[in-house]
Amino acid sequence: MSDPQSLPGHGPVPVPAHEPPYYAVVFTSVRTADEDGDAETAERMEELVEKVPGYLGMDHARSAGGLSITVGYFQDAAALDAWRSDLEHRRAQQRGRAQWYDRYTLHVAKVERSHSYERPATG
């Protein structure tokens, strides 16, 4: 996957808090050694999901040990269903199971509370 969103001079920035309720989709995976086509597919999936009405953003992290966690945020069940049923996304899922993932877990949760914090700039 691509790097998390960032602001110039600030590094990675998490997806901001949104007004609940909304949905979080947590995809946790362990990869195979095969990277062929993965980066291009991940980039394409990001392009596609950003066009889904109700898509709110994505956070991603990968540990040195190989565990990868991606959390996608969606305004409502309709947005989540639109992403889940996208044909190109479904083909990428099939390829992932066949080629890129040793194992994964998917959790879908309804967010009931959300808030953010940002350290004030010092001047």
PDB file of N, CA and C in Angstrom, residues 44-97:
ATOM      1  N   ARG A  44      -4.049   1.100  -7.444  1.00  0.00           N
ATOM      2  CA  ARG A  44      -5.321   1.129  -8.185  1.00  0.00           C
ATOM      3  C   ARG A  44      -6.519   1.038  -7.237  1.00  0.00           C
ATOM      4  N   MET A  45      -6.416   0.199  -6.199  1.00  0.00           N
ATOM      5  CA  MET A  45      -7.522   0.071  -5.244  1.00  0.00           C
ATOM      6  C   MET A  45      -7.746   1.387  -4.509  1.00  0.00           C
ATOM      7  N   GLU A  46      -6.661   2.083  -4.170  1.00  0.00           N
ATOM      8  CA  GLU A  46      -6.806   3.389  -3.521  1.00  0.00           C
ATOM      9  C   GLU A  46      -7.486   4.390  -4.442  1.00  0.00           C
ATOM     10  N   GLU A  47      -7.134   4.364  -5.723  1.00  0.00           N
ATOM     11  CA  GLU A  47      -7.798   5.243  -6.694  1.00  0.00           C
ATOM     12  C   GLU A  47      -9.289   4.946  -6.746  1.00  0.00           C
ATOM     13  N   LEU A  48      -9.643   3.661  -6.763  1.00  0.00           N
ATOM     14  CA  LEU A  48     -11.049   3.267  -6.853  1.00  0.00           C
ATOM     15  C   LEU A  48     -11.828   3.612  -5.593  1.00  0.00           C
ATOM     16  N   VAL A  49     -11.291   3.277  -4.431  1.00  0.00           N
ATOM     17  CA  VAL A  49     -12.047   3.487  -3.193  1.00  0.00           C
ATOM     18  C   VAL A  49     -12.273   4.972  -2.932  1.00  0.00           C
ATOM     19  N   GLU A  50     -11.347   5.813  -3.355  1.00  0.00           N
ATOM     20  CA  GLU A  50     -11.520   7.253  -3.163  1.00  0.00           C
ATOM     21  C   GLU A  50     -12.713   7.806  -3.940  1.00  0.00           C
ATOM     22  N   LYS A  51     -13.182   7.085  -4.938  1.00  0.00           N
ATOM     23  CA  LYS A  51     -14.338   7.508  -5.737  1.00  0.00           C
ATOM     24  C   LYS A  51     -15.666   7.025  -5.160  1.00  0.00           C
ATOM     25  N   VAL A  52     -15.619   6.180  -4.143  1.00  0.00           N
ATOM     26  CA  VAL A  52     -16.849   5.656  -3.543  1.00  0.00           C
ATOM     27  C   VAL A  52     -17.482   6.757  -2.689  1.00  0.00           C
ATOM     28  N   PRO A  53     -18.724   7.161  -3.003  1.00  0.00           N
ATOM     29  CA  PRO A  53     -19.396   8.155  -2.158  1.00  0.00           C
ATOM     30  C   PRO A  53     -19.511   7.618  -0.726  1.00  0.00           C
ATOM     31  N   GLY A  54     -19.072   8.408   0.233  1.00  0.00           N
ATOM     32  CA  GLY A  54     -19.118   7.984   1.621  1.00  0.00           C
ATOM     33  C   GLY A  54     -17.806   7.395   2.129  1.00  0.00           C
ATOM     34  N   TYR A  55     -16.790   7.280   1.267  1.00  0.00           N
ATOM     35  CA  TYR A  55     -15.465   6.839   1.718  1.00  0.00           C
ATOM     36  C   TYR A  55     -14.828   7.990   2.483  1.00  0.00           C
ATOM     37  N   LEU A  56     -14.283   7.714   3.688  1.00  0.00           N
ATOM     38  CA  LEU A  56     -13.748   8.766   4.551  1.00  0.00           C
ATOM     39  C   LEU A  56     -12.227   8.786   4.644  1.00  0.00           C
ATOM     40  N   GLY A  57     -11.564   7.685   4.287  1.00  0.00           N
ATOM     41  CA  GLY A  57     -10.113   7.658   4.358  1.00  0.00           C
ATOM     42  C   GLY A  57      -9.597   6.302   4.786  1.00  0.00           C
ATOM     43  N   MET A  58      -8.253   6.205   4.898  1.00  0.00           N
ATOM     44  CA  MET A  58      -7.608   4.941   5.211  1.00  0.00           C
ATOM     45  C   MET A  58      -6.327   5.195   6.003  1.00  0.00           C
ATOM     46  N   ASP A  59      -6.117   4.363   7.021  1.00  0.00           N
ATOM     47  CA  ASP A  59      -4.861   4.332   7.766  1.00  0.00           C
ATOM     48  C   ASP A  59      -4.203   2.987   7.488  1.00  0.00           C
ATOM     49  N   HIS A  60      -2.869   2.981   7.451  1.00  0.00           N
ATOM     50  CA  HIS A  60      -2.155   1.738   7.149  1.00  0.00           C
ATOM     51  C   HIS A  60      -0.850   1.701   7.932  1.00  0.00           C
ATOM     52  N   ALA A  61      -0.515   0.506   8.434  1.00  0.00           N
ATOM     53  CA  ALA A  61       0.764   0.313   9.123  1.00  0.00           C
ATOM     54  C   ALA A  61       1.245  -1.103   8.856  1.00  0.00           C
ATOM     55  N   ARG A  62       2.561  -1.252   8.798  1.00  0.00           N
ATOM     56  CA  ARG A  62       3.172  -2.573   8.616  1.00  0.00           C
ATOM     57  C   ARG A  62       4.322  -2.711   9.599  1.00  0.00           C
ATOM     58  N   SER A  63       4.336  -3.821  10.334  1.00  0.00           N
ATOM     59  CA  SER A  63       5.400  -4.046  11.309  1.00  0.00           C
ATOM     60  C   SER A  63       6.617  -4.653  10.621  1.00  0.00           C
ATOM     61  N   ALA A  64       7.759  -4.532  11.279  1.00  0.00           N
ATOM     62  CA  ALA A  64       8.990  -5.140  10.763  1.00  0.00           C
ATOM     63  C   ALA A  64       8.841  -6.654  10.674  1.00  0.00           C
ATOM     64  N   GLY A  65       7.995  -7.234  11.497  1.00  0.00           N
ATOM     65  CA  GLY A  65       7.773  -8.678  11.500  1.00  0.00           C
ATOM     66  C   GLY A  65       6.824  -9.165  10.420  1.00  0.00           C
ATOM     67  N   GLY A  66       6.239  -8.242   9.659  1.00  0.00           N
ATOM     68  CA  GLY A  66       5.409  -8.650   8.530  1.00  0.00           C
ATOM     69  C   GLY A  66       3.914  -8.543   8.719  1.00  0.00           C
ATOM     70  N   LEU A  67       3.446  -8.097   9.874  1.00  0.00           N
ATOM     71  CA  LEU A  67       2.016  -7.910  10.079  1.00  0.00           C
ATOM     72  C   LEU A  67       1.608  -6.570   9.486  1.00  0.00           C
ATOM     73  N   SER A  68       0.563  -6.573   8.690  1.00  0.00           N
ATOM     74  CA  SER A  68       0.075  -5.367   8.038  1.00  0.00           C
ATOM     75  C   SER A  68      -1.359  -5.111   8.485  1.00  0.00           C
ATOM     76  N   ILE A  69      -1.659  -3.856   8.813  1.00  0.00           N
ATOM     77  CA  ILE A  69      -3.013  -3.482   9.222  1.00  0.00           C
ATOM     78  C   ILE A  69      -3.445  -2.284   8.396  1.00  0.00           C
ATOM     79  N   THR A  70      -4.601  -2.426   7.758  1.00  0.00           N
ATOM     80  CA  THR A  70      -5.207  -1.335   7.011  1.00  0.00           C
ATOM     81  C   THR A  70      -6.603  -1.122   7.569  1.00  0.00           C
ATOM     82  N   VAL A  71      -6.922   0.126   7.881  1.00  0.00           N
ATOM     83  CA  VAL A  71      -8.250   0.457   8.374  1.00  0.00           C
ATOM     84  C   VAL A  71      -8.867   1.451   7.395  1.00  0.00           C
ATOM     85  N   GLY A  72      -9.973   1.054   6.779  1.00  0.00           N
ATOM     86  CA  GLY A  72     -10.730   1.937   5.897  1.00  0.00           C
ATOM     87  C   GLY A  72     -11.952   2.436   6.632  1.00  0.00           C
ATOM     88  N   TYR A  73     -12.333   3.688   6.389  1.00  0.00           N
ATOM     89  CA  TYR A  73     -13.462   4.302   7.066  1.00  0.00           C
ATOM     90  C   TYR A  73     -14.532   4.677   6.043  1.00  0.00           C
ATOM     91  N   PHE A  74     -15.775   4.352   6.369  1.00  0.00           N
ATOM     92  CA  PHE A  74     -16.899   4.578   5.463  1.00  0.00           C
ATOM     93  C   PHE A  74     -18.053   5.221   6.217  1.00  0.00           C
ATOM     94  N   GLN A  75     -18.696   6.195   5.602  1.00  0.00           N
ATOM     95  CA  GLN A  75     -19.765   6.962   6.244  1.00  0.00           C
ATOM     96  C   GLN A  75     -20.964   6.110   6.629  1.00  0.00           C
ATOM     97  N   ASP A  76     -21.297   5.131   5.789  1.00  0.00           N
ATOM     98  CA  ASP A  76     -22.500   4.340   6.061  1.00  0.00           C
ATOM     99  C   ASP A  76     -22.396   2.974   5.393  1.00  0.00           C
ATOM    100  N   ALA A  77     -23.393   2.130   5.660  1.00  0.00           N
ATOM    101  CA  ALA A  77     -23.396   0.769   5.120  1.00  0.00           C
ATOM    102  C   ALA A  77     -23.465   0.773   3.598  1.00  0.00           C
ATOM    103  N   ALA A  78     -24.141   1.751   3.012  1.00  0.00           N
ATOM    104  CA  ALA A  78     -24.233   1.822   1.548  1.00  0.00           C
ATOM    105  C   ALA A  78     -22.849   2.029   0.931  1.00  0.00           C
ATOM    106  N   ALA A  79     -22.029   2.878   1.528  1.00  0.00           N
ATOM    107  CA  ALA A  79     -20.667   3.104   1.025  1.00  0.00           C
ATOM    108  C   ALA A  79     -19.840   1.835   1.162  1.00  0.00           C
ATOM    109  N   LEU A  80     -19.964   1.180   2.288  1.00  0.00           N
ATOM    110  CA  LEU A  80     -19.252  -0.070   2.517  1.00  0.00           C
ATOM    111  C   LEU A  80     -19.672  -1.135   1.511  1.00  0.00           C
ATOM    112  N   ASP A  81     -20.966  -1.250   1.260  1.00  0.00           N
ATOM    113  CA  ASP A  81     -21.473  -2.219   0.287  1.00  0.00           C
ATOM    114  C   ASP A  81     -20.995  -1.898  -1.131  1.00  0.00           C
ATOM    115  N   ALA A  82     -20.950  -0.607  -1.468  1.00  0.00           N
ATOM    116  CA  ALA A  82     -20.476  -0.218  -2.809  1.00  0.00           C
ATOM    117  C   ALA A  82     -19.030  -0.658  -3.000  1.00  0.00           C
ATOM    118  N   TRP A  83     -18.195  -0.482  -1.995  1.00  0.00           N
ATOM    119  CA  TRP A  83     -16.793  -0.887  -2.091  1.00  0.00           C
ATOM    120  C   TRP A  83     -16.673  -2.402  -2.137  1.00  0.00           C
ATOM    121  N   ARG A  84     -17.396  -3.074  -1.269  1.00  0.00           N
ATOM    122  CA  ARG A  84     -17.326  -4.534  -1.204  1.00  0.00           C
ATOM    123  C   ARG A  84     -17.770  -5.175  -2.522  1.00  0.00           C
ATOM    124  N   SER A  85     -18.720  -4.578  -3.212  1.00  0.00           N
ATOM    125  CA  SER A  85     -19.256  -5.186  -4.430  1.00  0.00           C
ATOM    126  C   SER A  85     -18.576  -4.709  -5.716  1.00  0.00           C
ATOM    127  N   ASP A  86     -17.614  -3.782  -5.620  1.00  0.00           N
ATOM    128  CA  ASP A  86     -16.898  -3.316  -6.812  1.00  0.00           C
ATOM    129  C   ASP A  86     -16.175  -4.493  -7.478  1.00  0.00           C
ATOM    130  N   LEU A  87     -16.439  -4.705  -8.771  1.00  0.00           N
ATOM    131  CA  LEU A  87     -15.897  -5.878  -9.463  1.00  0.00           C
ATOM    132  C   LEU A  87     -14.369  -5.893  -9.521  1.00  0.00           C
ATOM    133  N   GLU A  88     -13.769  -4.744  -9.753  1.00  0.00           N
ATOM    134  CA  GLU A  88     -12.305  -4.701  -9.801  1.00  0.00           C
ATOM    135  C   GLU A  88     -11.713  -4.986  -8.415  1.00  0.00           C
ATOM    136  N   HIS A  89     -12.356  -4.501  -7.379  1.00  0.00           N
ATOM    137  CA  HIS A  89     -11.926  -4.796  -6.010  1.00  0.00           C
ATOM    138  C   HIS A  89     -12.063  -6.288  -5.724  1.00  0.00           C
ATOM    139  N   ARG A  90     -13.141  -6.903  -6.155  1.00  0.00           N
ATOM    140  CA  ARG A  90     -13.346  -8.333  -5.934  1.00  0.00           C
ATOM    141  C   ARG A  90     -12.275  -9.167  -6.648  1.00  0.00           C
ATOM    142  N   ARG A  91     -11.891  -8.755  -7.858  1.00  0.00           N
ATOM    143  CA  ARG A  91     -10.822  -9.462  -8.574  1.00  0.00           C
ATOM    144  C   ARG A  91      -9.492  -9.316  -7.829  1.00  0.00           C
ATOM    145  N   ALA A  92      -9.229  -8.142  -7.289  1.00  0.00           N
ATOM    146  CA  ALA A  92      -7.999  -7.935  -6.517  1.00  0.00           C
ATOM    147  C   ALA A  92      -8.003  -8.803  -5.253  1.00  0.00           C
ATOM    148  N   GLN A  93      -9.158  -8.955  -4.617  1.00  0.00           N
ATOM    149  CA  GLN A  93      -9.255  -9.829  -3.448  1.00  0.00           C
ATOM    150  C   GLN A  93      -8.904 -11.274  -3.816  1.00  0.00           C
ATOM    151  N   GLN A  94      -9.430 -11.729  -4.937  1.00  0.00           N
ATOM    152  CA  GLN A  94      -9.142 -13.102  -5.382  1.00  0.00           C
ATOM    153  C   GLN A  94      -7.650 -13.275  -5.645  1.00  0.00           C
ATOM    154  N   ARG A  95      -7.041 -12.304  -6.303  1.00  0.00           N
ATOM    155  CA  ARG A  95      -5.606 -12.376  -6.571  1.00  0.00           C
ATOM    156  C   ARG A  95      -4.814 -12.355  -5.267  1.00  0.00           C
ATOM    157  N   GLY A  96      -5.256 -11.555  -4.314  1.00  0.00           N
ATOM    158  CA  GLY A  96      -4.583 -11.505  -3.018  1.00  0.00           C
ATOM    159  C   GLY A  96      -4.586 -12.852  -2.321  1.00  0.00           C
ATOM    160  N   ARG A  97      -5.736 -13.534  -2.327  1.00  0.00           N
ATOM    161  CA  ARG A  97      -5.808 -14.859  -1.702  1.00  0.00           C
ATOM    162  C   ARG A  97      -4.925 -15.863  -2.439  1.00  0.00           C
TER     163      ARG A  97
END
